Amino acid sequence: MAPVSEVGEEMHALVERLYPLCRSITGDGVRATLEIVGEYVPLEVHEVPTGTRVLDWTVPQEWNIRDAYVADASGRRVVDFRASSLHVLGYSVPVSATMPLAELRPHLHTLPDRPAWVPYRTSYYQPQWGFCLAQETLDALPDGEYEVRIDSTLADGHLTYAEHVVPGRVPDEVIVSCHVCHPSLANDNLAGIAVAVFLARALAERQPHYTYRFVFAPGTIGAITWLARNRERVERVRHGLVLACAGDPGDLTYKQSRRGDAEIDRVLRHVLAVSGRPHRITEFTPYGYDERQYCSPGFDLGVGSLSRTPYAGYPEYHTSADNPDFVSPRAMADTLAVCREAFAVLDRNRRYVNLSPYGEPQLGRRGLYDSLGGRSDAKQAQMAMLWVLSLSDGEHSLLDVAERSGLPFDTVAAAADALHGAGLLKT
Amino acid sequence: MAPVSEVGEEMHALVERLYPLCRSITGDGVRATLEIVGEYVPLEVHEVPTGTRVLDWTVPQEWNIRDAYVADASGRRVVDFRASSLHVLGYSVPVSATMPLAELRPHLHTLPDRPAWVPYRTSYYQPQWGFCLAQETLDALPDGEYEVRIDSTLADGHLTYAEHVVPGRVPDEVIVSCHVCHPSLANDNLAGIAVAVFLARALAERQPHYTYRFVFAPGTIGAITWLARNRERVERVRHGLVLACAGDPGDLTYKQSRRGDAEIDRVLRHVLAVSGRPHRITEFTPYGYDERQYCSPGFDLGVGSLSRTPYAGYPEYHTSADNPDFVSPRAMADTLAVCREAFAVLDRNRRYVNLSPYGEPQLGRRGLYDSLGGRSDAKQAQMAMLWVLSLSDGEHSLLDVAERSGLPFDTVAAAADALHGAGLLKT
Amino acid sequence: MAPVSEVGEEMHALVERLYPLCRSITGDGVRATLEIVGEYVPLEVHEVPTGTRVLDWTVPQEWNIRDAYVADASGRRVVDFRASSLHVLGYSVPVSATMPLAELRPHLHTLPDRPAWVPYRTSYYQPQWGFCLAQETLDALPDGEYEVRIDSTLADGHLTYAEHVVPGRVPDEVIVSCHVCHPSLANDNLAGIAVAVFLARALAERQPHYTYRFVFAPGTIGAITWLARNRERVERVRHGLVLACAGDPGDLTYKQSRRGDAEIDRVLRHVLAVSGRPHRITEFTPYGYDERQYCSPGFDLGVGSLSRTPYAGYPEYHTSADNPDFVSPRAMADTLAVCREAFAVLDRNRRYVNLSPYGEPQLGRRGLYDSLGGRSDAKQAQMAMLWVLSLSDGEHSLLDVAERSGLPFDTVAAAADALHGAGLLKT
């Protein structure tokens, strides 16, 4: 794995490549995005036809757009899709008309409080058309006639999503999910995509215990489609993490699963706490990203969400200010590092059973214990062995041991390996 | 319902009418009290004969009193029952004698620390006679002979209690209980009686979900009698509230049921917390008012007790200073308002089951969701729907949803109604 | 029982008698110790042959020592076992040689940070020999040849431990265990032995409810041997306490059992809290004294450990500074007092069932209740009765009642006795 600073730069470069594409919940923007991601890690791309029933939903028509603009009487484009994919209301139906500003105005979305920024707006399930622009651009428009054109198509097609799998030693799965449906927004969620890609590469360096499945799918409808098409696989999903807003300058935030005490919740709380990083742990709420779907009460998976500043928690959220300058190599590298630390714990966390539970087993004759008694400086490794033996009753995991003993998880896991090797533990 | 200030005045007027009557655990004072209450809400009055076994107890003889006094040698009444019903020891046996002050003294009860106040004393289960008077009255009595007369009867008769029922849509019951056995004491418990009466009237304005049963009964023996005669009905009692000391100037105090986590406990804690009122929540203790009986371990009902300053917590308690001036229209109106708020929550609180629990149901196509995506200001009503869907797994009540989401209970309940109407929830 | 000050002196005298003996995990030092203890309380002494399998361990060879020294060229003993049993590495194999200081040095153990103190070291399970001495003694040794002699034997023999039983009214047992394997160390554990001895004598003054078994055994291997030979008796062990470091000037420390909520844990927490003594309650750790064995997950007994300053928590620990001056009559008397208070609670703690659970039973007609009503100063004893009745549902112990009511345990237990006597409770 590249050093942290280098991997940060690589992730940022990926964000910059993906930034200009006009993504939505369907269409060629998603396909182009997945094609670039596929250059980093192999992807299995799925195309699901319009009209397919997915849980309570139906895959919508596919939306594609070639051009869109508002031009003034002189023909000058005062709002231009070619400058930014944000300028068009997502899923706009086609329009080609000339109208006075007064008639156009209800179709124009701005942020009066942030007059220089362009908002991000969509209308997936109600046929509308519209443009997003800076308030100061709007303020500068003189009355008069404007040419309005959106060259989009909304037609039967497909919803596109992709998977990448890092095979583990067991078929039980950990899913890492990130949404790929937002257009030119860097933190939301190109940074998440980039962290996911480099996390996958890191996990593949050494075969992990779990099988890790990375899901790159449009928000909401994409996760719902994946869940609908993987009802049996869901039985094997043990843990999961949604990555979103992974690159802004804020502190890390872990949003717990609906269960609140799922193993992934405990692992992230532990790793963030012992890391010494300032961070926030928040309760589950049924709003946010695709943890909403994974944690819906019928599935109720142990899936949390890792962000830096969570959605809607920063002024740049869903605006043109969420651009590649807003995310940094350092922040993305930090998010990636915590993911790696967390999965290193998750992957080794087990519940063992002490096979010699009546009294302490004699560690000395197995070469596991310092032979010179009477000293008070029993080494950490030996303390870890005693703790693992004491708590390995099938009820406590190694993470429980680490938290109760105050010893580092790695030390505890190493002690468990030694005891397992000596035949004193079974899983 | 009358505005708060008006209903406060009406309650205070009822307290003033009831104040002069000499109530005890049996006798005509209770009957006269219930007759006046019956002018406000229809009552079913029960008469239970002396000697009836009620749980571990036996209905005692009925006590009635016509007159009582201590007169000095000149014939002047120095202690006079006609001035206040408190002057006679409750359940005094008849006496007619002349005796020196020294002999009389053991029968005279005063409050040396509050020399101007007359205490309230009774002796229900041991035949005694006595008078209660101000210490300063006693101090002014010269030695000499006194005529002592208590014109009471203690004879087979009945114990009297009454019920008023506000019928609901289900036979499950909420009981509201208040004791009617104390003589001329305003806060203890004429204020409680008055709040109960106007609460019953308020609940009847719109048919409630639960059937609300108001029990007006003498303390201890009355509640025990009611429980003894309603063993089957008790199976249907879901919640209950004892009202006592409901009109003094102190903050509200909710004493939790013996269970501590009964639904009534959670409702009162919630309503008082969100109301912003200063208040106290106290643990159950087996001393106090009739929650002692309802919460005895064999019944263990979810019955709490609402007071302002709890029993024995104010100097005026069980003295002549607990008179109608001590209770205010404003305080009683405030107690009533909290009861109404609490029962409004209790009455709508349900556990629902999400019928579309796999992923979020598509609210948009059901007209339940704002159609314009990409906005961060999702409305409270929509958040409430997501919360209700997320937590409606049969384990969480709407109150759980309100507390976990931080949303107002009303908003949550309205969301549940909308989702239920759309076929997405069942009870 | 002698007054506290006198019993403190008696315990200290016992410590001084035992101090010079060279104890180890086997051998005549333990036998001599138990012989002296047997002068105070009758003991059943057990001898378990070398080679006996005990749980995962094997009883080792017996070690005995007659003399040991390092002598300089002039024949002067510069390190002399006769001065202190600490001077020889415990379980040293015999040696008789002359060697230069450089060759001797790896066999010499000192405390560089405490140059005047002699450390305590052992090597039970690896054949070694060695001496322990003050750093300043070592520093003063000139180079040259030294005569080295350890006149010890390590041969098949026995492991010795002893029991003393205070018979109770039920066969369920409470074990009190203390290690007897440390040589000339006063706090660790002669003070513990002394407290155990006088605790046993105090318990025998009045027949207790439980049967109290005192185990005097070498650390680790002794407790393991006892457990191995008492597998059926262990089923009857309800509670237990390990006594160690019972006489130093620090505050009391109670280390909870592995369960953390065993009855002994609750009792010690309660007794220490209400005593007003400054004290510490610590979580279980799998390091320390023989609670390690009693609490190993296969047994998981409710055994805690009472110390003043816990092992390794004071500089004198495992050094020659842990001598009889380090422990005081006052501190030992205080430890003994807390043990007595705790066992007084443990011995009376029961779960009762209220036989009249529907409503309050009428205490008055049973002579259990103040007959004059209307008074707010209900006596503590009466409150205790109401609390016991309220919580006696088979789920709550008298200690639960005491903690929930805030009433003294003694008052609660007396109330339970009165109610039991009146036929209102059963166990």
mmCIF file of N, CA, C and O in Angstrom, chain B residues 53 55-58 89 109 120-126 128 224 227 231 258 284-287 292-293 295-299 312 317-318, chain C residues 354 356-366 369 371-378 383 386-393 396 404 424:
data_model
loop_
_atom_site.group_PDB
_atom_site.id
_atom_site.type_symbol
_atom_site.label_atom_id
_atom_site.label_comp_id
_atom_site.label_asym_id
_atom_site.label_seq_id
_atom_site.Cartn_x
_atom_site.Cartn_y
_atom_site.Cartn_z
ATOM 1 N N ARG B 53 -65.728 -8.603 54.308
ATOM 2 C CA ARG B 53 -64.301 -8.852 54.168
ATOM 3 C C ARG B 53 -63.822 -8.253 52.844
ATOM 4 O O ARG B 53 -64.397 -8.523 51.789
ATOM 5 N N LEU B 55 -60.263 -7.979 50.886
ATOM 6 C CA LEU B 55 -58.862 -8.411 50.920
ATOM 7 C C LEU B 55 -58.504 -8.796 52.358
ATOM 8 O O LEU B 55 -59.220 -9.590 52.969
ATOM 9 N N ASP B 56 -57.454 -8.233 52.902
ATOM 10 C CA ASP B 56 -57.031 -8.613 54.247
ATOM 11 C C ASP B 56 -57.800 -7.837 55.335
ATOM 12 O O ASP B 56 -57.556 -8.029 56.516
ATOM 13 N N TRP B 57 -58.705 -6.972 54.918
ATOM 14 C CA TRP B 57 -59.350 -6.068 55.854
ATOM 15 C C TRP B 57 -60.837 -6.389 56.012
ATOM 16 O O TRP B 57 -61.381 -7.225 55.297
ATOM 17 N N THR B 58 -61.480 -5.668 56.930
ATOM 18 C CA THR B 58 -62.917 -5.798 57.137
ATOM 19 C C THR B 58 -63.503 -4.391 57.153
ATOM 20 O O THR B 58 -62.942 -3.500 57.811
ATOM 21 N N LEU B 89 -61.161 14.283 67.050
ATOM 22 C CA LEU B 89 -60.353 13.153 66.582
ATOM 23 C C LEU B 89 -61.254 12.271 65.729
ATOM 24 O O LEU B 89 -62.338 11.848 66.177
ATOM 25 N N HIS B 109 -55.026 17.030 71.243
ATOM 26 C CA HIS B 109 -53.903 16.986 70.302
ATOM 27 C C HIS B 109 -53.630 18.383 69.767
ATOM 28 O O HIS B 109 -54.544 19.062 69.319
ATOM 29 N N TYR B 120 -54.840 17.581 62.347
ATOM 30 C CA TYR B 120 -55.837 16.582 61.943
ATOM 31 C C TYR B 120 -55.380 15.222 62.438
ATOM 32 O O TYR B 120 -54.254 14.802 62.156
ATOM 33 N N ARG B 121 -56.215 14.577 63.226
ATOM 34 C CA ARG B 121 -55.871 13.269 63.790
ATOM 35 C C ARG B 121 -57.069 12.326 63.707
ATOM 36 O O ARG B 121 -58.223 12.782 63.794
ATOM 37 N N THR B 122 -56.763 11.045 63.580
ATOM 38 C CA THR B 122 -57.839 10.039 63.563
ATOM 39 C C THR B 122 -57.392 8.813 64.352
ATOM 40 O O THR B 122 -56.203 8.627 64.606
ATOM 41 N N SER B 123 -58.349 8.005 64.690
ATOM 42 C CA SER B 123 -58.051 6.699 65.293
ATOM 43 C C SER B 123 -59.095 5.706 64.805
ATOM 44 O O SER B 123 -60.077 5.426 65.474
ATOM 45 N N TYR B 124 -58.871 5.209 63.572
ATOM 46 C CA TYR B 124 -59.894 4.390 62.925
ATOM 47 C C TYR B 124 -60.058 3.023 63.576
ATOM 48 O O TYR B 124 -61.152 2.510 63.677
ATOM 49 N N TYR B 125 -58.967 2.429 63.965
ATOM 50 C CA TYR B 125 -59.052 1.006 64.309
ATOM 51 C C TYR B 125 -58.798 0.724 65.777
ATOM 52 O O TYR B 125 -58.719 -0.401 66.180
ATOM 53 N N GLN B 126 -58.668 1.797 66.582
ATOM 54 C CA GLN B 126 -58.610 1.623 68.032
ATOM 55 C C GLN B 126 -59.611 2.576 68.649
ATOM 56 O O GLN B 126 -59.548 3.791 68.403
ATOM 57 N N GLN B 128 -61.031 5.238 70.561
ATOM 58 C CA GLN B 128 -60.515 6.353 71.350
ATOM 59 C C GLN B 128 -61.443 7.534 71.161
ATOM 60 O O GLN B 128 -62.308 7.534 70.290
ATOM 61 N N ILE B 224 -58.982 -0.400 48.976
ATOM 62 C CA ILE B 224 -58.958 -1.846 49.208
ATOM 63 C C ILE B 224 -60.323 -2.448 48.908
ATOM 64 O O ILE B 224 -60.433 -3.514 48.304
ATOM 65 N N LEU B 227 -60.781 -2.556 45.149
ATOM 66 C CA LEU B 227 -59.984 -3.640 44.559
ATOM 67 C C LEU B 227 -60.618 -4.998 44.862
ATOM 68 O O LEU B 227 -60.679 -5.874 43.990
ATOM 69 N N ARG B 231 -62.036 -7.563 41.294
ATOM 70 C CA ARG B 231 -60.897 -8.409 40.970
ATOM 71 C C ARG B 231 -60.814 -8.721 39.472
ATOM 72 O O ARG B 231 -59.733 -8.794 38.904
ATOM 73 N N ARG B 258 -44.890 1.412 41.181
ATOM 74 C CA ARG B 258 -43.910 0.454 41.712
ATOM 75 C C ARG B 258 -43.046 -0.120 40.595
ATOM 76 O O ARG B 258 -41.859 -0.364 40.784
ATOM 77 N N PHE B 284 -41.137 5.217 43.356
ATOM 78 C CA PHE B 284 -42.217 4.669 44.155
ATOM 79 C C PHE B 284 -41.748 4.433 45.591
ATOM 80 O O PHE B 284 -40.618 4.005 45.808
ATOM 81 N N THR B 285 -42.594 4.752 46.521
ATOM 82 C CA THR B 285 -42.383 4.320 47.904
ATOM 83 C C THR B 285 -43.710 3.727 48.357
ATOM 84 O O THR B 285 -44.765 4.125 47.861
ATOM 85 N N PRO B 286 -43.672 2.791 49.274
ATOM 86 C CA PRO B 286 -44.936 2.149 49.691
ATOM 87 C C PRO B 286 -45.671 2.970 50.738
ATOM 88 O O PRO B 286 -46.412 2.419 51.541
ATOM 89 N N TYR B 287 -45.449 4.256 50.753
ATOM 90 C CA TYR B 287 -46.167 5.138 51.655
ATOM 91 C C TYR B 287 -46.718 6.260 50.791
ATOM 92 O O TYR B 287 -46.162 6.569 49.737
ATOM 93 N N ARG B 292 -50.416 3.003 46.977
ATOM 94 C CA ARG B 292 -49.956 1.901 47.837
ATOM 95 C C ARG B 292 -50.753 0.626 47.587
ATOM 96 O O ARG B 292 -50.192 -0.470 47.607
ATOM 97 N N GLN B 293 -52.055 0.788 47.431
ATOM 98 C CA GLN B 293 -52.902 -0.391 47.242
ATOM 99 C C GLN B 293 -52.851 -0.878 45.790
ATOM 100 O O GLN B 293 -52.698 -2.069 45.533
ATOM 101 N N CYS B 295 -50.592 -0.538 43.681
ATOM 102 C CA CYS B 295 -49.252 -1.033 43.360
ATOM 103 C C CYS B 295 -48.786 -2.119 44.323
ATOM 104 O O CYS B 295 -47.617 -2.519 44.263
ATOM 105 N N SER B 296 -49.649 -2.605 45.189
ATOM 106 C CA SER B 296 -49.210 -3.706 46.063
ATOM 107 C C SER B 296 -48.798 -4.871 45.152
ATOM 108 O O SER B 296 -49.305 -5.015 44.045
ATOM 109 N N PRO B 297 -47.850 -5.704 45.609
ATOM 110 C CA PRO B 297 -47.206 -6.607 44.656
ATOM 111 C C PRO B 297 -48.144 -7.603 43.988
ATOM 112 O O PRO B 297 -47.867 -8.063 42.881
ATOM 113 N N GLY B 298 -49.263 -7.928 44.634
ATOM 114 C CA GLY B 298 -50.203 -8.844 43.984
ATOM 115 C C GLY B 298 -50.883 -8.214 42.784
ATOM 116 O O GLY B 298 -51.156 -8.890 41.792
ATOM 117 N N PHE B 299 -51.165 -6.915 42.866
ATOM 118 C CA PHE B 299 -51.791 -6.220 41.732
ATOM 119 C C PHE B 299 -50.710 -5.609 40.827
ATOM 120 O O PHE B 299 -50.737 -5.811 39.629
ATOM 121 N N ALA B 312 -47.165 15.467 53.300
ATOM 122 C CA ALA B 312 -46.213 15.714 54.388
ATOM 123 C C ALA B 312 -45.037 16.573 53.961
ATOM 124 O O ALA B 312 -44.094 16.752 54.710
ATOM 125 N N TYR B 317 -49.639 20.685 55.831
ATOM 126 C CA TYR B 317 -50.162 19.325 55.700
ATOM 127 C C TYR B 317 -50.847 18.847 56.980
ATOM 128 O O TYR B 317 -50.296 18.941 58.066
ATOM 129 N N HIS B 318 -52.048 18.359 56.810
ATOM 130 C CA HIS B 318 -52.823 17.795 57.932
ATOM 131 C C HIS B 318 -52.991 18.779 59.089
ATOM 132 O O HIS B 318 -52.887 18.400 60.258
ATOM 133 N N ASN C 354 -44.268 -12.131 49.945
ATOM 134 C CA ASN C 354 -45.403 -11.573 50.695
ATOM 135 C C ASN C 354 -46.600 -12.501 50.513
ATOM 136 O O ASN C 354 -47.041 -12.750 49.386
ATOM 137 N N SER C 356 -49.572 -11.951 51.622
ATOM 138 C CA SER C 356 -50.810 -11.165 51.554
ATOM 139 C C SER C 356 -50.577 -10.019 50.574
ATOM 140 O O SER C 356 -50.590 -8.855 50.934
ATOM 141 N N PRO C 357 -50.326 -10.372 49.286
ATOM 142 C CA PRO C 357 -49.802 -9.364 48.360
ATOM 143 C C PRO C 357 -50.870 -8.478 47.720
ATOM 144 O O PRO C 357 -50.532 -7.560 46.996
ATOM 145 N N TYR C 358 -52.155 -8.756 47.967
ATOM 146 C CA TYR C 358 -53.211 -7.963 47.324
ATOM 147 C C TYR C 358 -53.642 -6.862 48.268
ATOM 148 O O TYR C 358 -54.355 -7.101 49.240
ATOM 149 N N GLY C 359 -53.207 -5.639 47.991
ATOM 150 C CA GLY C 359 -53.400 -4.546 48.928
ATOM 151 C C GLY C 359 -52.456 -4.737 50.104
ATOM 152 O O GLY C 359 -51.804 -5.776 50.249
ATOM 153 N N GLU C 360 -52.379 -3.723 50.943
ATOM 154 C CA GLU C 360 -51.564 -3.885 52.147
ATOM 155 C C GLU C 360 -52.283 -4.764 53.143
ATOM 156 O O GLU C 360 -53.487 -4.591 53.351
ATOM 157 N N PRO C 361 -51.568 -5.657 53.796
ATOM 158 C CA PRO C 361 -52.222 -6.364 54.905
ATOM 159 C C PRO C 361 -52.465 -5.382 56.049
ATOM 160 O O PRO C 361 -51.782 -4.372 56.177
ATOM 161 N N GLN C 362 -53.474 -5.676 56.843
ATOM 162 C CA GLN C 362 -53.805 -4.757 57.940
ATOM 163 C C GLN C 362 -52.841 -5.012 59.090
ATOM 164 O O GLN C 362 -53.032 -5.905 59.916
ATOM 165 N N LEU C 363 -51.796 -4.205 59.142
ATOM 166 C CA LEU C 363 -50.768 -4.390 60.159
ATOM 167 C C LEU C 363 -51.308 -4.097 61.552
ATOM 168 O O LEU C 363 -50.915 -4.729 62.532
ATOM 169 N N GLY C 364 -52.248 -3.139 61.626
ATOM 170 C CA GLY C 364 -52.751 -2.705 62.925
ATOM 171 C C GLY C 364 -53.328 -3.852 63.739
ATOM 172 O O GLY C 364 -53.002 -4.029 64.915
ATOM 173 N N ARG C 365 -54.184 -4.676 63.120
ATOM 174 C CA ARG C 365 -54.817 -5.739 63.903
ATOM 175 C C ARG C 365 -53.826 -6.832 64.284
ATOM 176 O O ARG C 365 -54.138 -7.703 65.088
ATOM 177 N N ARG C 366 -52.654 -6.805 63.704
ATOM 178 C CA ARG C 366 -51.600 -7.746 64.099
ATOM 179 C C ARG C 366 -50.618 -7.103 65.085
ATOM 180 O O ARG C 366 -49.591 -7.665 65.392
ATOM 181 N N TYR C 369 -48.532 -2.055 63.792
ATOM 182 C CA TYR C 369 -48.581 -0.719 63.226
ATOM 183 C C TYR C 369 -49.104 0.255 64.260
ATOM 184 O O TYR C 369 -50.021 -0.049 65.011
ATOM 185 N N SER C 371 -51.276 2.713 65.921
ATOM 186 C CA SER C 371 -52.725 2.758 65.738
ATOM 187 C C SER C 371 -53.269 4.163 65.515
ATOM 188 O O SER C 371 -54.374 4.343 65.048
ATOM 189 N N LEU C 372 -52.526 5.185 65.867
ATOM 190 C CA LEU C 372 -53.040 6.550 65.778
ATOM 191 C C LEU C 372 -52.681 7.146 64.414
ATOM 192 O O LEU C 372 -51.533 7.515 64.174
ATOM 193 N N GLY C 373 -53.656 7.211 63.523
ATOM 194 C CA GLY C 373 -53.403 7.647 62.144
ATOM 195 C C GLY C 373 -53.227 9.150 62.028
ATOM 196 O O GLY C 373 -53.282 9.881 63.014
ATOM 197 N N GLY C 374 -53.018 9.600 60.824
ATOM 198 C CA GLY C 374 -52.956 11.021 60.547
ATOM 199 C C GLY C 374 -51.637 11.669 60.907
ATOM 200 O O GLY C 374 -51.483 12.870 60.787
ATOM 201 N N ARG C 375 -50.704 10.907 61.361
ATOM 202 C CA ARG C 375 -49.409 11.500 61.699
ATOM 203 C C ARG C 375 -48.422 11.246 60.573
ATOM 204 O O ARG C 375 -48.406 10.184 59.957
ATOM 205 N N SER C 376 -47.582 12.220 60.332
ATOM 206 C CA SER C 376 -46.662 12.084 59.201
ATOM 207 C C SER C 376 -45.338 11.451 59.617
ATOM 208 O O SER C 376 -44.528 11.110 58.788
ATOM 209 N N ASP C 377 -45.138 11.279 60.918
ATOM 210 C CA ASP C 377 -43.842 10.766 61.358
ATOM 211 C C ASP C 377 -43.857 9.253 61.539
ATOM 212 O O ASP C 377 -43.455 8.720 62.557
ATOM 213 N N ALA C 378 -44.401 8.582 60.518
ATOM 214 C CA ALA C 378 -44.419 7.118 60.570
ATOM 215 C C ALA C 378 -43.021 6.640 60.898
ATOM 216 O O ALA C 378 -42.048 7.097 60.323
ATOM 217 N N MET C 383 -42.052 1.935 58.254
ATOM 218 C CA MET C 383 -41.689 2.110 56.850
ATOM 219 C C MET C 383 -40.977 0.859 56.342
ATOM 220 O O MET C 383 -41.209 0.411 55.219
ATOM 221 N N LEU C 386 -43.470 -1.749 55.436
ATOM 222 C CA LEU C 386 -44.155 -1.471 54.164
ATOM 223 C C LEU C 386 -43.232 -1.765 52.982
ATOM 224 O O LEU C 386 -43.657 -2.316 51.963
ATOM 225 N N TRP C 387 -41.979 -1.409 53.136
ATOM 226 C CA TRP C 387 -41.031 -1.677 52.048
ATOM 227 C C TRP C 387 -40.837 -3.184 51.833
ATOM 228 O O TRP C 387 -40.809 -3.667 50.697
ATOM 229 N N VAL C 388 -40.687 -3.901 52.928
ATOM 230 C CA VAL C 388 -40.493 -5.352 52.793
ATOM 231 C C VAL C 388 -41.722 -5.981 52.138
ATOM 232 O O VAL C 388 -41.605 -6.799 51.226
ATOM 233 N N LEU C 389 -42.903 -5.560 52.576
ATOM 234 C CA LEU C 389 -44.119 -6.110 51.966
ATOM 235 C C LEU C 389 -44.196 -5.764 50.490
ATOM 236 O O LEU C 389 -44.570 -6.590 49.655
ATOM 237 N N SER C 390 -43.833 -4.539 50.170
ATOM 238 C CA SER C 390 -43.956 -4.089 48.785
ATOM 239 C C SER C 390 -43.010 -4.840 47.854
ATOM 240 O O SER C 390 -43.368 -5.179 46.732
ATOM 241 N N LEU C 391 -41.803 -5.100 48.328
ATOM 242 C CA LEU C 391 -40.793 -5.671 47.426
ATOM 243 C C LEU C 391 -40.630 -7.184 47.577
ATOM 244 O O LEU C 391 -39.853 -7.790 46.841
ATOM 245 N N SER C 392 -41.360 -7.773 48.514
ATOM 246 C CA SER C 392 -41.188 -9.223 48.696
ATOM 247 C C SER C 392 -42.046 -9.987 47.707
ATOM 248 O O SER C 392 -43.117 -10.500 48.014
ATOM 249 N N ASP C 393 -41.538 -10.038 46.495
ATOM 250 C CA ASP C 393 -42.206 -10.740 45.407
ATOM 251 C C ASP C 393 -41.338 -11.894 44.918
ATOM 252 O O ASP C 393 -41.544 -12.421 43.836
ATOM 253 N N HIS C 396 -36.769 -9.642 45.027
ATOM 254 C CA HIS C 396 -35.934 -8.674 45.731
ATOM 255 C C HIS C 396 -35.455 -9.250 47.059
ATOM 256 O O HIS C 396 -36.248 -9.813 47.823
ATOM 257 N N ARG C 404 -33.051 0.246 48.127
ATOM 258 C CA ARG C 404 -34.099 1.025 47.485
ATOM 259 C C ARG C 404 -34.788 1.964 48.473
ATOM 260 O O ARG C 404 -35.190 3.071 48.113
ATOM 261 N N LEU C 424 -46.850 -13.239 57.593
ATOM 262 C CA LEU C 424 -47.094 -12.460 56.372
ATOM 263 C C LEU C 424 -46.036 -12.703 55.297
ATOM 264 O O LEU C 424 -46.188 -12.243 54.168
#
